[in-house]
XYZ file of C-alpha atoms in Angstrom:
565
model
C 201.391 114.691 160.381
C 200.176 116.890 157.904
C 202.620 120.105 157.632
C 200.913 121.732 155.087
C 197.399 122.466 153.730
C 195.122 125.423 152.350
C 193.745 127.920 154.117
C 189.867 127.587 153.816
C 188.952 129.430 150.749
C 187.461 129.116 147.609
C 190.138 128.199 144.976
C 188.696 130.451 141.711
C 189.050 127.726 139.895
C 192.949 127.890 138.780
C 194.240 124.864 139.597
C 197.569 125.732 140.234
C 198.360 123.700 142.776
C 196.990 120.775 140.808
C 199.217 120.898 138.070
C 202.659 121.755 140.150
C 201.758 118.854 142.323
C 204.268 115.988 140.804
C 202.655 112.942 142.588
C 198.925 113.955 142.295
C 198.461 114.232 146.002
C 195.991 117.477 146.378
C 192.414 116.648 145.544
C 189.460 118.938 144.973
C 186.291 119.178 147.098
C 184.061 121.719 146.277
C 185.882 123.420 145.118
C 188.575 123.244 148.015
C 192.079 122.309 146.955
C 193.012 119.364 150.088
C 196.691 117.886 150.450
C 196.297 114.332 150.982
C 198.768 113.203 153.683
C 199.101 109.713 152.421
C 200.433 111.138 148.774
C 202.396 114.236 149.692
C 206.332 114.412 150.230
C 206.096 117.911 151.598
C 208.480 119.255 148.276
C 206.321 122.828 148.605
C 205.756 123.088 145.012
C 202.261 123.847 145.524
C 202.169 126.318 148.099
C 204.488 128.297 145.751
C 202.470 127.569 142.587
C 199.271 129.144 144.720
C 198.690 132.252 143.249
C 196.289 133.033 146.391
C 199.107 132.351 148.855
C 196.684 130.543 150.891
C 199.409 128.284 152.274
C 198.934 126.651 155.635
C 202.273 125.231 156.947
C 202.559 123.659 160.244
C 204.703 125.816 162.908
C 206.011 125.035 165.826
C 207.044 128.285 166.531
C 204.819 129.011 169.538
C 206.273 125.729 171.042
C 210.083 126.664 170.655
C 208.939 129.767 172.464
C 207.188 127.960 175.018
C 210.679 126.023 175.338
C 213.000 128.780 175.746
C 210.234 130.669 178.560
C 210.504 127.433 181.036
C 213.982 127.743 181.150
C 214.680 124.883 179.410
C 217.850 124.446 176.986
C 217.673 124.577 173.167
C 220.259 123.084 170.959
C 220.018 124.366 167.188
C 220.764 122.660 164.503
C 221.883 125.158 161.699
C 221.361 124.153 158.101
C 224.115 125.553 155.786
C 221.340 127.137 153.600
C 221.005 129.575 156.701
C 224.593 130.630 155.410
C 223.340 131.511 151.469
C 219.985 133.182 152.731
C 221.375 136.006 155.056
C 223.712 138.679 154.483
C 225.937 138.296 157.724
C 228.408 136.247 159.076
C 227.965 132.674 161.194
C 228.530 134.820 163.932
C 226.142 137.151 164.261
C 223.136 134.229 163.388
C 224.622 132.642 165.892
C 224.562 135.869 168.268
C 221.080 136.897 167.043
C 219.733 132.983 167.785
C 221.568 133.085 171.389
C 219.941 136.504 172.169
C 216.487 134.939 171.604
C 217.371 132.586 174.377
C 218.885 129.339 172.456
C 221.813 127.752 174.577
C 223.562 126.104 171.732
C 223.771 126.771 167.904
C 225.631 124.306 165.528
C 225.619 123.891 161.596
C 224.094 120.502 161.207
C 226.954 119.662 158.666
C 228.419 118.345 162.202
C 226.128 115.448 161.417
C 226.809 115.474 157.685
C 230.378 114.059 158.514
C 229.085 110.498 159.557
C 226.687 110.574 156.792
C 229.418 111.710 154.368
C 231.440 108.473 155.571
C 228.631 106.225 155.351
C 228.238 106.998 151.931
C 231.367 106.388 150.780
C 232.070 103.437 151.880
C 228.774 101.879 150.013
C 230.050 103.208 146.893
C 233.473 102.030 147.632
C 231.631 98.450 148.139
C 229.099 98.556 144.760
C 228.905 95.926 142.748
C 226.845 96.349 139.873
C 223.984 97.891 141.120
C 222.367 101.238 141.542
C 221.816 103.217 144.779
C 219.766 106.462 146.092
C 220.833 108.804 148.841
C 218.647 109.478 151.502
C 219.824 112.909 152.379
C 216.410 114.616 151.267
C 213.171 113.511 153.556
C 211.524 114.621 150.151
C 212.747 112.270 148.148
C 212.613 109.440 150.830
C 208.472 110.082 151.024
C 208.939 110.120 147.083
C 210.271 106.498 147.404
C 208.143 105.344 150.385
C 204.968 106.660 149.008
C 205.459 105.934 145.395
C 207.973 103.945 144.104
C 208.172 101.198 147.140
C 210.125 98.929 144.838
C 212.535 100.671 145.173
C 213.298 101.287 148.893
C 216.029 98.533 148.580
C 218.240 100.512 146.673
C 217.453 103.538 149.119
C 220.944 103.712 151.269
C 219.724 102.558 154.723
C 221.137 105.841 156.765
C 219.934 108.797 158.585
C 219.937 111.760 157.115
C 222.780 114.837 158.809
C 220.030 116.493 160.858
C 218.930 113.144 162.505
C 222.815 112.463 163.076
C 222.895 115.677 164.644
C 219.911 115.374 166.689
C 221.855 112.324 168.527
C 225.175 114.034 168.985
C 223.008 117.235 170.112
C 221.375 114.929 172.651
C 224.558 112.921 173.933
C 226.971 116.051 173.904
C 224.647 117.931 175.771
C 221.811 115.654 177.664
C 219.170 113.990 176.530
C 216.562 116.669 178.227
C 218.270 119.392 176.127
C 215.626 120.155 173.128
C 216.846 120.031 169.956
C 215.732 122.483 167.008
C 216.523 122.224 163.801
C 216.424 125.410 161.381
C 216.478 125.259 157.600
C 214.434 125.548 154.049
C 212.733 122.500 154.075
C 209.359 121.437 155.034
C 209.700 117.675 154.900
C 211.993 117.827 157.467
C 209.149 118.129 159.679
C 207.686 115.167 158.934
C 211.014 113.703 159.345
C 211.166 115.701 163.024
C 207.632 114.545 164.308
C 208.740 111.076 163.300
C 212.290 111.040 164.759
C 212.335 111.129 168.934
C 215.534 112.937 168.560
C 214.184 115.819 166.986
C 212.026 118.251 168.988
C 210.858 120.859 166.650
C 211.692 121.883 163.210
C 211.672 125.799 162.093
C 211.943 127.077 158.671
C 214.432 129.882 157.324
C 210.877 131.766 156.562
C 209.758 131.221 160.224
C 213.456 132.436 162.027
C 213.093 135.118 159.913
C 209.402 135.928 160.906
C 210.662 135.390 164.984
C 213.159 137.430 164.652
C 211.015 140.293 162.982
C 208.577 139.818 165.752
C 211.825 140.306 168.364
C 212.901 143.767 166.881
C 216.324 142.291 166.511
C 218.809 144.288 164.533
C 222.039 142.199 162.845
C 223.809 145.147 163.279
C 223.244 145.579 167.000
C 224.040 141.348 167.507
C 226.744 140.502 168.955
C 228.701 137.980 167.035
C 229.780 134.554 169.103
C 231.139 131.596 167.887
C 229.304 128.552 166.732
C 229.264 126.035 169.085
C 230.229 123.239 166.540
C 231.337 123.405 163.013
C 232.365 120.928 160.097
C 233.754 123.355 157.175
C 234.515 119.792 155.188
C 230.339 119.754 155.033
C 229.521 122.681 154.361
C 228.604 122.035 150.513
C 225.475 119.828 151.574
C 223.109 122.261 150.032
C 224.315 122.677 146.520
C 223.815 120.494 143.487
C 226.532 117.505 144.007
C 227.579 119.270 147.418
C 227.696 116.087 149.056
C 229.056 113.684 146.900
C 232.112 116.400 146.536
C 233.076 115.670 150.180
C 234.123 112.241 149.301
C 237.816 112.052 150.030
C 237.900 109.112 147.137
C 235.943 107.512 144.694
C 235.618 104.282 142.891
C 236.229 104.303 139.424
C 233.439 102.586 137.668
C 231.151 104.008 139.724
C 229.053 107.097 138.156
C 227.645 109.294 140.843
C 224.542 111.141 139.236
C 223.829 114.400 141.008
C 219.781 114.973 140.419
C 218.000 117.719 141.516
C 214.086 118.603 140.946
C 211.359 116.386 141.275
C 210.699 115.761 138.275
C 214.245 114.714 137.528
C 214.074 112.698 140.285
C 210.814 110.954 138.838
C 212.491 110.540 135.760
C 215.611 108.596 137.166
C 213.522 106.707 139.636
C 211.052 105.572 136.922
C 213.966 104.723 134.637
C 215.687 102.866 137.386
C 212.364 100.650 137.704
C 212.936 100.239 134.042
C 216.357 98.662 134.625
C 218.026 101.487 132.353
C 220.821 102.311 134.665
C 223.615 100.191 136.534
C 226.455 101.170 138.554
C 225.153 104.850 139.667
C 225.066 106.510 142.611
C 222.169 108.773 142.714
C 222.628 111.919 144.556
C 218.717 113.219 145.121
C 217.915 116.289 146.326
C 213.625 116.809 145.571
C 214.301 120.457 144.984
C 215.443 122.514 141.874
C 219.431 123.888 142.862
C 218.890 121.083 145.994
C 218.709 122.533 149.271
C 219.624 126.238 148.669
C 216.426 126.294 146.504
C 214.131 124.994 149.495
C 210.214 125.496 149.773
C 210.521 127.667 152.965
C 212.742 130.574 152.948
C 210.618 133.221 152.708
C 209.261 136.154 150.599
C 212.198 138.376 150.372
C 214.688 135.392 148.986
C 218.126 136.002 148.060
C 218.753 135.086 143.886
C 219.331 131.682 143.849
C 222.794 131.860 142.402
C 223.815 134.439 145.104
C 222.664 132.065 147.853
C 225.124 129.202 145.916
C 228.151 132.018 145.736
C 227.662 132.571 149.559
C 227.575 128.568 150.190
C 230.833 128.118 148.560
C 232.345 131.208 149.715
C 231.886 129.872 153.698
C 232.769 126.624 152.349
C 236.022 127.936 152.098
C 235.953 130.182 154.841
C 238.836 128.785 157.540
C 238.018 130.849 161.023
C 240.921 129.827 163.203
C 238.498 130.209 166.035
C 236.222 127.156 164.878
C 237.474 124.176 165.834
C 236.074 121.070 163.758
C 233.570 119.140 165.533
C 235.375 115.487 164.239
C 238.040 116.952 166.643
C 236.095 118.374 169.765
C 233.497 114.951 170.443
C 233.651 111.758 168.834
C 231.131 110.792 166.598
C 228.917 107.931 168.734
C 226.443 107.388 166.572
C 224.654 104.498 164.635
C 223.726 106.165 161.620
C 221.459 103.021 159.873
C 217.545 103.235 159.314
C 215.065 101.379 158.403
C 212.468 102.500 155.453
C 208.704 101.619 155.269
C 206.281 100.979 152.457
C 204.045 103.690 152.786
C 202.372 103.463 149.126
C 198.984 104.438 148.775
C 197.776 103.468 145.637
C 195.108 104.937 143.371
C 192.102 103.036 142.402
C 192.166 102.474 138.530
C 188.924 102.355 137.103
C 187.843 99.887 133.981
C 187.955 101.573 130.351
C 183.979 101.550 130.582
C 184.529 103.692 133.964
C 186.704 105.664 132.487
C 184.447 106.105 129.384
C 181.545 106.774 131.140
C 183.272 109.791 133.355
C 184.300 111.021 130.128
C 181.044 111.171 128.498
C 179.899 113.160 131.655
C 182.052 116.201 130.963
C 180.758 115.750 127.008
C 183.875 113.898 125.885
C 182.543 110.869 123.327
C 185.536 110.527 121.309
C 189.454 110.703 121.759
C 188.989 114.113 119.177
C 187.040 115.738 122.203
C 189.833 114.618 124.427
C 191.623 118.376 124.310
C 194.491 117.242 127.311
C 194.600 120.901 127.651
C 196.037 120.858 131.571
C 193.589 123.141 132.517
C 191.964 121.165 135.287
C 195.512 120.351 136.692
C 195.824 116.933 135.215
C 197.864 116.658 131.603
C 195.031 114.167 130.086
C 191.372 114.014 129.985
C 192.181 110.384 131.160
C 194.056 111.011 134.174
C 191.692 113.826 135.467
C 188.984 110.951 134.778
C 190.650 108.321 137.183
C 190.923 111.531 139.562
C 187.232 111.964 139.470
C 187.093 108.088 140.138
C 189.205 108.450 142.899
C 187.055 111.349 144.168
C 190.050 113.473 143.852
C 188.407 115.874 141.184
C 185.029 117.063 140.532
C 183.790 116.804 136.821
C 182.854 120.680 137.198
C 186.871 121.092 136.803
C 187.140 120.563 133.211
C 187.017 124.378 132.192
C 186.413 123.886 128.387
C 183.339 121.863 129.055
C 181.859 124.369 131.260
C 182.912 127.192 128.993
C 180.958 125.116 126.359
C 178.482 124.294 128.208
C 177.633 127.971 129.591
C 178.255 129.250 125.857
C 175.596 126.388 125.152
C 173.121 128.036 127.846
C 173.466 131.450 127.172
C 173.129 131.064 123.592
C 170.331 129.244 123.441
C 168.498 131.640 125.990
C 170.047 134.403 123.928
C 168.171 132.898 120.443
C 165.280 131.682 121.224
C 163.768 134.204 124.270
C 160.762 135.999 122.712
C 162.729 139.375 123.915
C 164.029 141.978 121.572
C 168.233 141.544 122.585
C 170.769 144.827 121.427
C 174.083 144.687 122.107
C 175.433 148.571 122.397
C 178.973 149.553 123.169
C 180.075 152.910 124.512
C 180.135 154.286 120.539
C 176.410 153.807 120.522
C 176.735 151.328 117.815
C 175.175 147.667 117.395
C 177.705 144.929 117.863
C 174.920 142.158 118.220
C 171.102 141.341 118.127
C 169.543 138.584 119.086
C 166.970 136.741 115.976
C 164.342 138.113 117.469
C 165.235 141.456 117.285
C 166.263 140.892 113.083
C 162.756 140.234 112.817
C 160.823 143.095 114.625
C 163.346 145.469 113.024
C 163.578 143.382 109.805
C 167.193 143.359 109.385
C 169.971 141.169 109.293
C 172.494 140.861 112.372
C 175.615 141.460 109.491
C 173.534 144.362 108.502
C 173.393 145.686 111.618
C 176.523 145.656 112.908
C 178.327 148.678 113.725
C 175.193 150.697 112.702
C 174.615 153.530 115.377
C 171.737 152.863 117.732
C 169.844 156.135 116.771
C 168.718 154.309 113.585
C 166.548 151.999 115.501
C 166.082 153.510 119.179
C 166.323 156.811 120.270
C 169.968 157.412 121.720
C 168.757 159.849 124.917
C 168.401 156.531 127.134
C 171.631 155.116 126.228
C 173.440 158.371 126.519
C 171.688 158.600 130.182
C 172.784 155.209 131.598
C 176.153 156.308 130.270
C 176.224 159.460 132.176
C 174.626 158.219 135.603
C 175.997 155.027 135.702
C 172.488 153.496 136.054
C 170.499 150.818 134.834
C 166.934 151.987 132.868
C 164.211 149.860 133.674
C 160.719 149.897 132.793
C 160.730 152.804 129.887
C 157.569 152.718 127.543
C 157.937 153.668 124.129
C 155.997 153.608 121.182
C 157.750 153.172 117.476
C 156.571 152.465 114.290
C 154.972 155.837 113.861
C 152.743 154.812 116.738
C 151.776 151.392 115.715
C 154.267 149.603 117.999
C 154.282 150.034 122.172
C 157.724 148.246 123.658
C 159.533 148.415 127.276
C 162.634 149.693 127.462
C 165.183 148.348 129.507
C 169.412 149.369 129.508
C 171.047 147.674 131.526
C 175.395 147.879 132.152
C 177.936 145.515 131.307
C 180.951 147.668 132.526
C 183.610 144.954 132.364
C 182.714 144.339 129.002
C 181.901 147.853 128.209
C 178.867 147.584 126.334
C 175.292 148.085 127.024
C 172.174 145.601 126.918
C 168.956 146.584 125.283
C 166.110 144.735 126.018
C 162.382 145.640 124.182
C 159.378 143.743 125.185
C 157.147 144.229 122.362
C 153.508 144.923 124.170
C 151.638 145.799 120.926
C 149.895 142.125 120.759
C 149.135 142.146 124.930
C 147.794 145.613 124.267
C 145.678 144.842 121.316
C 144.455 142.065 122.781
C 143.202 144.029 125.879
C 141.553 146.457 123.657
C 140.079 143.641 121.968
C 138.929 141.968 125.450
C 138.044 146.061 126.879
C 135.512 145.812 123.493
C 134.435 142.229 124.127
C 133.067 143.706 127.728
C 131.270 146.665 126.774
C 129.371 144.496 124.217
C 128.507 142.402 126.743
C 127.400 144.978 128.789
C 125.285 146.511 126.150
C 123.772 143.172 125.631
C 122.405 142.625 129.085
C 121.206 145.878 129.328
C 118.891 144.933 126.423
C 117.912 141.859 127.882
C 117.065 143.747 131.144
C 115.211 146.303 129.787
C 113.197 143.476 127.238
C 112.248 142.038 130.551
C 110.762 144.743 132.022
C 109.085 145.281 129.224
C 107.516 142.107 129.091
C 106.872 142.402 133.134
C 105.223 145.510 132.590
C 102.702 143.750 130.101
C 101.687 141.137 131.950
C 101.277 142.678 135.139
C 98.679 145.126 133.403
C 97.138 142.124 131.696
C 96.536 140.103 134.907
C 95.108 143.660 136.749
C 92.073 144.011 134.027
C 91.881 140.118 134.390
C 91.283 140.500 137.937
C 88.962 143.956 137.744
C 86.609 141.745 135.658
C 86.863 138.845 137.962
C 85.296 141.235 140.795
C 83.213 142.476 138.878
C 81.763 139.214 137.688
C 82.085 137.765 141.429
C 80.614 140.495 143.026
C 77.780 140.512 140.565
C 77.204 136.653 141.178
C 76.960 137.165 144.963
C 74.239 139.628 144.497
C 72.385 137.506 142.583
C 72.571 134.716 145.040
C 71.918 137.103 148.110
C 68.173 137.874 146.051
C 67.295 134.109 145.916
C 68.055 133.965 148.831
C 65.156 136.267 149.972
């Protein structure tokens, strides 16, 4: 099941998510951040590292609702975090919860108690040997997912809430739906996989339902809970549960770690064989449970939430019975763990080499391991990209480089007369092109006011109006030059862009071609009028040719006519 994701939207290229991700599980696709189910152990850290807040978590909300309007009977399971998080008693979250329509409300540290017992008796019985608690679904999908070795030394038992979820179901019938409330969003993994558990809420979502519900603390009535363990209550804090050990074995260290990347630490040391006779408690998040993923925007200080833990810790109400002493505790608390490691494909040094060269790294010097793409080496965010996890486009130096690259080149070599102009109407840059029409250097230049080169009406203008000037003509140069003016804005960068298109060679050259015409024209009219000329001639050559031709014809048919008689 896949509780969490990103809401579909373009991720401006931060990366945040990337880097707080401690197991690499979010990959990039265009430019997309994805959570890949197989990797992720729900710890949160990215949706809080999202500077977007584009967070998509899971919520079953709707579906607690949908419980509670067919009638049917909800059992919640109260995490003690619920305690640090709001400013009222027990008994008016249990009153508010109850006046949504839940039947029965208890603190899940009723479950704790078997766990608690479980525990210490394995680290009464250690010999030698190291062992992991698996209190926090985080840090089980750590295990499972990553570091499968070590799933033997993960303590085979259910964690309180999926105690609870049994004694919910036997105490008060098996048709009874049990909801579990608290800061964590592994746990619903853990509730989709465990038949006991029929929805999981987060302290952020109970907060949003009751917002939604108009409810008032101050207008709850406060009720009892309907099961309590005050002995458990410390669950949440750093070392909370190893402290409700009644006895411990001497040569035994128990280790309290919290944060993942302690947790990575110890695990990957453990692997290393560096540690014997420990008993890790884990907890995936920083301050362990009262520091959870999912509590909401308006959290409580973190050391405020811890005061308020160990203040109801020690709060005896005389009115709360202990659950060990209301319903026995019938309840087979082992488990079984999978191997649920999804390994990453590593590619051969050539591979590696090759993706490198790509993003214009050809040497370990150009190999900056700057973090920016998410990944702390150039190496690692290679095997990404091999993996199809990362797109070569997320290596933000490079494409600084390489769009520095672009632009200057364009910004050198285009034919174009370039001035840079801030709002001082001073140069602060030119473009070669424009050192040569004005023949001056670009140090010599600088900070000069426009007016020495341009005149400073235009600039003043697109100042004033807040509009780009296309398409001027000018003439400089006393006449001898004709350019096109164009101003456009850079407001962000608040400076001005000149650009002069020098037209005195197009223009000279159409004079030149306007010339080359009229000559020709000239020149056929001389040919035309030599040929009428010369038509003229000859036709008044061949009509006294043909006058005399008459006459001699005519002359010779007389003669022939008087023979004749």
């Amino acid at each position: 099941m896949s509780v969490i994701n990103f809401e579909s939207t373009n991720c401006k290229n931060c990366y945040a998510c990337v880097r707080a991700c401690p197991v690499q599980s979010i990959k990039i696709k265009d430019e997309q951040a994805i959570i890949m189910e197989e990797r992720c152990i729900a710890c949160g850290l990215c949706l809080k590292a999202c500077p977007k807040n584009v967070k998509k978590v899971e919520t079953e909300l709707e579906k607690v609702k949908s419980y509670l309007n067919k009638g049917e009977k909800v059992a919640i399971s109260l995490a003690p975090t619920c305690f640090g998080v709001f400013d009222v008693s027990a008994q008016k979250i249990c009153g508010a919860l109850k006046k949504l329509g839940c039947f029965y409300v208890e603190e899940t540290a009723v479950g704790a108690l078997a766990v608690t017992n479980a525990y210490q008796k394995i680290q009464e019985e250690m010999e030698e040997t190291c062992c992991i608690t698996s209190c926090c679904a985080s840090v089980n999908l750590l295990i499972e997912k990553h570091f499968p070795k070590l799933i033997p030394l993960l303590i085979p038992v259910l964690t309180p809430l999926m105690v609870h979820a049994r004694l919910l179901k036997q105490k008060y019938g098996h048709e009874t739906k049990v909801v579990f409330i608290g800061p964590c969003l592994a746990k619903k993994i853990e509730g989709e996989e465990d038949e006991f558990i029929d929805a999981v809420l987060t302290i952020e979502e109970l907060i949003q339902w009751i917002s939604e519900e108009h409810l008032d603390f101050d207008q709850v009535e406060s009720m009892n809970l309907d099961a309590t363990e005050q002995s458990q209550r410390t669950y949440p804090i750093v070392g909370g549960m190893s402290s409700c050990f009644t006895k411990r074995k001497k040569n035994i260290e128990i280790v309290p770690v919290d944060g993942i990347e302690d947790c990575i630490k110890v695990l990957e040391g453990i692997e290393r064989r560096e540690f014997e006779n420990c008993f890790f408690e884990m907890s995936a998040c920083h301050h362990s449970c009262i520091g959870g993923p999912a509590i909401g925007d308006k959290e409580v200080n973190i050391f405020k939430r811890k005061m308020r833990i160990k203040k109801y810790r020690e709060l005896n109400d005389p009115n709360q019975i202990p659950a060990s002493q209301t319903y026995p505790l019938h309840v087979n608390v082992g488990r079984i763990f999978k191997n649920k490691y999804a390994p990453i494909l590593q590619p051969s040094e050539k591979e590696i080499e090759q993706i490198l060269n790509h993003i214009g790294k050809y040497s370990s010097a150009d190999e900056l391991n700057c973090g920016s793409c998410g990944y702390k080496t150039c190496r690692q965010k290679a095997i990404a990209v091999y993996n199809h996890m990362a797109e070569p486009s997320m290596c933000l130096p490079y494409m600084k480089h390489k769009a520095e690259t672009y632009s200057h080149v364009i910004f050198d070599v285009t034919p174009s007369i370039i001035l840079v102009v801030n709002h001082e109407l001073t140069i602060v840059d030119m473009n070669p092109a424009a050192q040569r029409f004005f023949d001056i250097t670009k140090d010599q230049a600088i900070e000069l006011p426009i007016s020495v080169f341009l005149e400073e009406e235009p600039f003043l203008e697109v100042m004033e109006s807040k509009q780009d000037l296309v398409g001027l003509r000018l003439t400089l140069n006393n006449n001898q030059t004709t350019v096109i003016e164009s101003i456009i804005r850079i407001e962000h960068q608040e400076v001005m862009l000149c650009i002069l298109h020098d037209l005195t060679e197009e223009i000279r050259h159409e004079e030149h071609l306007q010339r080359l015409k009229i000559n020709a024209i000239d020149m056929a009219q001389q040919v035309i009028n030599k040929q009428m000329i010369v038509a003229q001639e000859i036709a008044s050559l061949l009509g006294e040719t043909t006058a005399e031709t008459k006459v001699t014809l005519t002359r010779l048919k007389e003669l022939i006519q008087e023979n004749e008689v």
